[in-house]
Short mmCIF file of C-alpha atoms and ligand atoms in Angstrom, two decimals:
data_model
loop_
_atom_site.label_atom_id
_atom_site.label_comp_id
_atom_site.label_asym_id
_atom_site.label_seq_id
_atom_site.Cartn_x
_atom_site.Cartn_y
_atom_site.Cartn_z
CA UNK A 1 -27.17 -10.92 45.63
CA UNK A 2 -24.11 -9.58 47.47
CA UNK A 3 -22.90 -6.13 46.34
CA UNK A 4 -19.62 -7.40 44.84
CA UNK A 5 -21.39 -10.00 42.70
CA UNK A 6 -23.93 -7.42 41.56
CA UNK A 7 -21.16 -5.04 40.47
CA UNK A 8 -19.41 -7.82 38.61
CA UNK A 9 -22.66 -8.84 36.91
CA UNK A 10 -23.22 -5.23 35.81
CA UNK A 11 -19.68 -5.03 34.46
CA UNK A 12 -20.17 -8.37 32.67
CA UNK A 13 -23.33 -7.08 30.95
CA UNK A 14 -21.45 -3.97 29.73
CA UNK A 15 -18.53 -6.04 28.46
CA UNK A 16 -20.77 -8.55 26.71
CA UNK A 17 -22.41 -5.77 24.76
CA UNK A 18 -19.19 -3.89 24.06
CA UNK A 19 -17.34 -7.01 22.79
CA UNK A 20 -20.33 -8.84 21.28
CA UNK A 21 -19.66 -11.82 23.54
CA UNK A 22 -21.57 -14.91 24.59
CA UNK A 23 -20.91 -16.82 27.83
CA UNK A 24 -21.01 -20.63 27.60
CA UNK A 25 -20.79 -22.69 30.79
CA UNK A 26 -20.31 -26.44 31.14
CA UNK A 27 -22.73 -28.41 33.34
CA UNK A 28 -19.89 -28.94 35.85
CA UNK A 29 -19.20 -25.23 36.47
CA UNK A 30 -19.83 -23.56 39.84
CA UNK A 31 -23.24 -22.01 40.58
CA UNK A 32 -22.33 -18.35 39.92
CA UNK A 33 -20.83 -19.25 36.53
CA UNK A 34 -23.90 -21.25 35.50
CA UNK A 35 -26.08 -18.33 36.64
CA UNK A 36 -24.25 -15.70 34.57
CA UNK A 37 -24.03 -17.86 31.42
CA UNK A 38 -26.13 -17.42 28.28
CA UNK A 39 -26.06 -21.19 27.77
CA UNK A 40 -25.25 -24.13 30.07
CA UNK A 41 -24.67 -27.56 28.57
CA UNK A 42 -22.29 -30.41 27.79
CA UNK A 43 -19.14 -29.84 25.77
CA UNK A 44 -20.60 -30.75 22.41
CA UNK A 45 -23.84 -28.79 22.86
CA UNK A 46 -21.75 -25.75 23.77
CA UNK A 47 -19.36 -26.16 20.84
CA UNK A 48 -22.33 -26.33 18.47
CA UNK A 49 -23.72 -23.14 19.98
CA UNK A 50 -20.27 -21.58 19.55
CA UNK A 51 -20.30 -22.40 15.85
CA UNK A 52 -23.85 -21.09 15.32
CA UNK A 53 -23.89 -17.92 17.42
CA UNK A 54 -23.71 -14.42 15.95
CA UNK A 55 -21.46 -13.34 18.81
CA UNK A 56 -17.85 -12.63 17.83
CA UNK A 57 -16.35 -13.54 21.20
CA UNK A 58 -17.00 -16.82 23.01
CA UNK A 59 -16.15 -17.06 26.69
CA UNK A 60 -15.90 -20.80 27.29
CA UNK A 61 -16.30 -21.61 30.98
CA UNK A 62 -15.08 -25.18 31.11
CA UNK A 63 -11.73 -26.88 30.55
CA UNK A 64 -9.10 -26.50 27.83
CA UNK A 65 -10.20 -29.25 25.40
CA UNK A 66 -13.74 -27.81 25.38
CA UNK A 67 -12.56 -24.34 24.40
CA UNK A 68 -10.40 -25.99 21.72
CA UNK A 69 -13.45 -27.80 20.33
CA UNK A 70 -15.25 -24.45 20.09
CA UNK A 71 -12.26 -22.95 18.24
CA UNK A 72 -12.12 -25.97 15.88
CA UNK A 73 -15.78 -25.42 14.94
CA UNK A 74 -15.66 -21.60 15.00
CA UNK A 75 -12.17 -20.65 13.77
CA UNK A 76 -13.01 -17.04 12.96
CA UNK A 77 -14.28 -16.27 16.44
CA UNK A 78 -12.25 -15.28 19.46
CA UNK A 79 -12.45 -18.04 22.08
CA UNK A 80 -11.53 -17.11 25.65
CA UNK A 81 -10.89 -19.60 28.47
CA UNK A 82 -11.06 -17.48 31.64
CA UNK A 83 -8.46 -19.60 33.48
CA UNK A 84 -5.83 -21.09 31.19
CA UNK A 85 -4.85 -23.59 33.92
CA UNK A 86 -8.26 -25.29 33.66
CA UNK A 87 -7.10 -28.50 32.01
CA UNK A 88 -8.48 -32.05 31.82
CA UNK A 89 -6.29 -34.81 33.32
CA UNK A 90 -8.21 -37.38 31.23
CA UNK A 91 -7.48 -35.51 27.97
CA UNK A 92 -3.83 -35.25 29.03
CA UNK A 93 -3.64 -39.07 29.28
CA UNK A 94 -3.55 -39.35 25.46
CA UNK A 95 -0.74 -37.99 23.28
CA UNK A 96 -0.63 -37.96 19.43
CA UNK A 97 2.58 -40.03 19.28
CA UNK A 98 1.05 -42.94 21.21
CA UNK A 99 -2.02 -42.84 18.93
CA UNK A 100 0.29 -43.13 15.90
CA UNK A 101 2.07 -46.13 17.49
CA UNK A 102 -1.21 -47.92 18.20
CA UNK A 103 -2.42 -47.27 14.64
CA UNK A 104 0.70 -49.08 13.40
CA UNK A 105 0.10 -51.95 15.81
CA UNK A 106 -3.58 -52.33 14.81
CA UNK A 107 -3.69 -51.23 11.12
CA UNK A 108 -7.24 -52.53 10.56
CA UNK A 109 -8.73 -50.66 13.52
CA UNK A 110 -10.45 -47.29 13.24
CA UNK A 111 -9.56 -44.81 15.98
CA UNK A 112 -12.44 -43.38 17.99
CA UNK A 113 -11.73 -40.67 20.53
CA UNK A 114 -13.88 -39.34 23.32
CA UNK A 115 -14.50 -35.59 23.06
CA UNK A 116 -12.23 -35.26 26.14
CA UNK A 117 -9.08 -35.17 23.99
CA UNK A 118 -6.79 -32.39 22.81
CA UNK A 119 -7.12 -31.02 19.27
CA UNK A 120 -3.74 -32.59 18.41
CA UNK A 121 -5.08 -36.04 19.41
CA UNK A 122 -8.39 -35.53 17.58
CA UNK A 123 -6.34 -34.74 14.47
CA UNK A 124 -4.90 -38.30 14.60
CA UNK A 125 -8.29 -39.99 15.09
CA UNK A 126 -10.99 -41.09 12.65
CA UNK A 127 -14.10 -40.22 14.60
CA UNK A 128 -15.02 -38.46 17.82
CA UNK A 129 -17.75 -39.49 20.30
CA UNK A 130 -19.45 -38.08 23.39
CA UNK A 131 -20.87 -40.16 26.21
CA UNK A 132 -24.32 -39.41 24.75
CA UNK A 133 -23.67 -40.73 21.23
CA UNK A 134 -20.72 -43.16 21.61
CA UNK A 135 -22.79 -46.33 21.19
CA UNK A 136 -24.53 -45.02 18.06
CA UNK A 137 -21.34 -43.69 16.44
CA UNK A 138 -19.40 -46.93 17.03
CA UNK A 139 -22.27 -49.07 15.73
CA UNK A 140 -22.79 -46.89 12.64
CA UNK A 141 -19.17 -46.19 11.71
CA UNK A 142 -17.91 -48.53 8.94
CA UNK A 143 -15.27 -50.49 10.87
CA UNK A 144 -15.39 -53.73 12.88
CA UNK A 145 -12.49 -52.93 15.20
CA UNK A 146 -11.76 -49.71 17.14
CA UNK A 147 -8.97 -48.28 19.22
CA UNK A 148 -10.97 -46.30 21.79
CA UNK A 149 -9.32 -43.50 23.76
CA UNK A 150 -8.67 -42.17 26.30
CA UNK A 151 -11.34 -43.33 28.80
CA UNK A 152 -11.13 -47.07 29.57
CA UNK A 153 -14.41 -47.00 31.53
CA UNK A 154 -16.45 -45.41 28.74
CA UNK A 155 -14.68 -47.80 26.34
CA UNK A 156 -15.70 -50.84 28.43
CA UNK A 157 -19.25 -49.52 28.64
CA UNK A 158 -19.46 -49.26 24.83
CA UNK A 159 -17.82 -52.68 24.42
CA UNK A 160 -20.81 -54.09 26.31
CA UNK A 161 -23.21 -52.41 23.88
CA UNK A 162 -21.69 -53.46 20.56
CA UNK A 163 -20.59 -56.60 18.71
CA UNK A 164 -17.54 -54.72 17.45
CA UNK A 165 -14.06 -55.21 18.89
CA UNK A 166 -12.90 -52.39 21.18
CA UNK A 167 -9.21 -51.97 22.02
CA UNK A 168 -9.04 -49.98 25.25
CA UNK A 169 -6.65 -47.18 26.22
CA UNK A 170 -5.60 -47.00 29.89
CA UNK A 171 -6.90 -43.49 30.69
CA UNK A 172 -9.61 -42.51 33.17
CA UNK A 173 -11.28 -39.43 34.64
CA UNK A 174 -9.86 -38.97 38.14
CA UNK A 175 -13.18 -37.61 39.42
CA UNK A 176 -15.34 -40.52 38.21
CA UNK A 177 -12.80 -43.33 38.54
CA UNK A 178 -12.21 -42.68 42.23
CA UNK A 179 -15.67 -44.06 43.15
CA UNK A 180 -15.50 -47.78 43.99
CA UNK A 181 -18.08 -50.54 43.89
CA UNK A 182 -17.99 -50.82 47.71
CA UNK A 183 -18.76 -47.15 48.09
CA UNK A 184 -21.80 -47.50 45.84
CA UNK A 185 -23.02 -50.52 47.80
CA UNK A 186 -22.85 -48.51 51.03
CA UNK A 187 -24.48 -45.46 49.44
CA UNK A 188 -27.38 -47.60 48.20
CA UNK A 189 -27.86 -49.11 51.66
CA UNK A 190 -27.81 -45.63 53.21
CA UNK A 191 -30.42 -44.32 50.78
CA UNK A 192 -32.88 -47.09 49.90
CA UNK A 193 -35.40 -46.15 47.23
CA UNK A 194 -33.18 -43.52 45.58
CA UNK A 195 -32.78 -43.88 41.81
CA UNK A 196 -29.10 -44.13 40.92
CA UNK A 197 -27.88 -42.49 37.69
CA UNK A 198 -24.16 -42.68 36.97
CA UNK A 199 -21.88 -41.42 34.23
CA UNK A 200 -20.29 -44.10 31.99
CA UNK A 201 -16.88 -42.62 32.95
CA UNK A 202 -17.40 -44.49 36.27
CA UNK A 203 -15.81 -47.91 36.80
CA UNK A 204 -17.74 -50.91 35.35
CA UNK A 205 -18.49 -52.19 38.91
CA UNK A 206 -20.18 -48.84 39.64
CA UNK A 207 -22.14 -48.79 36.36
CA UNK A 208 -23.34 -52.37 37.05
CA UNK A 209 -24.97 -51.27 40.32
CA UNK A 210 -26.67 -48.22 38.81
CA UNK A 211 -30.26 -47.96 37.60
CA UNK A 212 -29.08 -46.12 34.50
CA UNK A 213 -25.83 -44.83 32.94
CA UNK A 214 -26.05 -41.52 31.06
CA UNK A 215 -24.00 -38.46 30.06
CA UNK A 216 -24.91 -35.14 31.69
CA UNK A 217 -27.44 -34.17 29.00
CA UNK A 218 -29.13 -37.57 29.38
CA UNK A 219 -29.27 -37.21 33.17
CA UNK A 220 -30.92 -33.80 32.88
CA UNK A 221 -33.52 -35.17 30.47
CA UNK A 222 -34.15 -38.29 32.57
CA UNK A 223 -34.61 -36.30 35.80
CA UNK A 224 -37.07 -33.98 34.02
CA UNK A 225 -39.16 -36.69 32.40
CA UNK A 226 -39.13 -39.51 34.95
CA UNK A 227 -41.64 -40.14 37.76
CA UNK A 228 -38.77 -40.69 40.21
CA UNK A 229 -38.40 -38.00 42.88
CA UNK A 230 -35.23 -39.00 44.74
CA UNK A 231 -31.95 -39.41 42.84
CA UNK A 232 -28.37 -40.32 43.67
CA UNK A 233 -26.14 -38.81 41.02
CA UNK A 234 -22.80 -40.34 40.06
CA UNK A 235 -21.15 -37.51 38.19
CA UNK A 236 -19.40 -34.20 38.94
CA UNK A 237 -20.93 -32.00 41.67
CA UNK A 238 -21.75 -29.07 39.32
CA UNK A 239 -24.57 -31.02 37.67
CA UNK A 240 -26.45 -31.22 40.99
CA UNK A 241 -26.95 -27.43 40.94
CA UNK A 242 -28.61 -27.55 37.51
CA UNK A 243 -30.67 -30.64 38.37
CA UNK A 244 -32.05 -28.93 41.51
CA UNK A 245 -32.67 -25.65 39.68
CA UNK A 246 -34.65 -27.37 36.93
CA UNK A 247 -36.51 -29.78 39.25
CA UNK A 248 -37.11 -27.93 42.54
CA UNK A 249 -39.70 -30.49 43.65
CA UNK A 250 -37.23 -33.42 43.41
CA UNK A 251 -34.23 -34.41 45.57
CA UNK A 252 -30.72 -34.95 44.24
CA UNK A 253 -27.73 -36.30 46.21
CA UNK A 254 -24.16 -36.64 45.03
CA UNK A 255 -23.19 -40.35 44.99
CA UNK A 256 -19.79 -39.68 46.55
CA UNK A 257 -18.40 -36.57 48.27
CA UNK A 258 -15.19 -36.88 46.23
CA UNK A 259 -16.87 -36.27 42.86
CA UNK A 260 -15.51 -32.76 42.44
CA UNK A 261 -13.32 -31.87 39.45
CA UNK A 262 -10.82 -29.25 40.67
CA UNK A 263 -10.25 -27.94 37.13
CA UNK A 264 -13.95 -27.26 36.64
CA UNK A 265 -13.86 -25.05 39.74
CA UNK A 266 -11.06 -22.75 38.52
CA UNK A 267 -13.46 -20.40 36.70
CA UNK A 268 -15.47 -17.76 38.56
CA UNK A 269 -17.31 -14.55 37.78
CA UNK A 270 -14.29 -12.36 38.50
CA UNK A 271 -12.11 -14.31 36.03
CA UNK A 272 -14.82 -14.16 33.35
CA UNK A 273 -14.97 -10.35 33.67
CA UNK A 274 -11.16 -10.11 33.64
CA UNK A 275 -10.91 -12.30 30.53
CA UNK A 276 -13.28 -10.01 28.64
CA UNK A 277 -11.55 -6.85 29.86
CA UNK A 278 -8.14 -8.17 28.72
CA UNK A 279 -9.40 -10.32 25.83
CA UNK A 280 -7.20 -13.07 27.23
CA UNK A 281 -6.39 -15.97 27.56
CA UNK A 282 -7.29 -16.75 23.95
CA UNK A 283 -7.39 -20.32 22.61
CA UNK A 284 -5.65 -20.96 19.29
CA UNK A 285 -5.43 -24.19 17.29
CA UNK A 286 -2.86 -24.42 14.45
CA UNK A 287 -4.74 -24.61 11.14
CA UNK A 288 -3.18 -27.94 10.05
CA UNK A 289 -4.39 -29.58 13.26
CA UNK A 290 -7.72 -27.76 13.28
CA UNK A 291 -8.77 -28.99 9.83
CA UNK A 292 -8.00 -32.64 10.67
CA UNK A 293 -9.60 -32.39 14.12
CA UNK A 294 -12.70 -30.89 12.50
CA UNK A 295 -13.00 -33.89 10.18
CA UNK A 296 -13.00 -36.10 13.28
CA UNK A 297 -15.79 -34.00 14.87
CA UNK A 298 -17.76 -33.79 11.59
CA UNK A 299 -17.76 -37.59 11.30
CA UNK A 300 -19.30 -37.78 14.76
CA UNK A 301 -22.23 -35.74 13.45
CA UNK A 302 -22.44 -37.86 10.32
CA UNK A 303 -22.61 -41.18 12.23
CA UNK A 304 -24.64 -40.18 15.30
O1 LIG B 1 -19.06 -34.04 27.01
C1 LIG B 1 -19.10 -33.54 28.12
O2 LIG B 1 -19.46 -32.40 28.32
C2 LIG B 1 -18.64 -34.33 29.27
C3 LIG B 1 -17.23 -34.26 29.56
C4 LIG B 1 -19.46 -35.06 29.97
C5 LIG B 1 -20.90 -35.18 29.73
O3 LIG B 1 -21.43 -36.27 29.89
O4 LIG B 1 -21.55 -34.21 29.40
#
């Protein structure tokens, strides 16, 4: 470990004790952030940990909507997002006003939102989903028609798994959507025999060519339990670090060199230490929005 990192790690340990803090890192974070975290996981796993931990301060190393979800579930805790500019372009593709307009246009439809939405959008929706539980929630929720937002690719994927009617929103994750069917065809030719797992945020033509479509938690489980030893991975680069760490005897290759989310790379060890020293930037959610957004998240638990 280089001297500077060691000093920062020592300082982080002192601050964690002094402030009674826990460090949560998303699966897409850079290596040093994953290594210094108390827990690494997907956004929902981390929000649940946030709500159950005894720590008073939660340092959420991810993007803005994730820290908001932690604050929604743990309103009495201080939630820090080490770089306030770490946003989610996909979450920003949905605004509460447009949700209200669509609800008027389709009065019989329930509104299901992906967890990648702002608290203000969740407050307008009936039920939240993650990529891991979307199919189950949609099939179990008592409605026959859904407005699904904001990810059109995840929405199309679910539409193929249910008899229910899905009205798609036109949003997408820039990191997953950039991969084309042609690129996948070439990647498969270049690496015959590799098992291809992709995220359902990828385009339908990419998902069709994959061996399996899973969220990050599902990919980690599959890699651990399967007999396969060589994987091509169609999701954000950060997951490759965790996959290799947990399965040192297996090989993992990123499906496409462009699968890097710039926002997920904003956070580093130095910013985590600074956020605890300054107790900033803190995430706040207005109570009126928080209570309604929590209902949307609670229903996800109820129907998944
Ligand atoms: O829910 C999450 O953490 C995201 C954005 C992706 C995933 O599949 O874990």
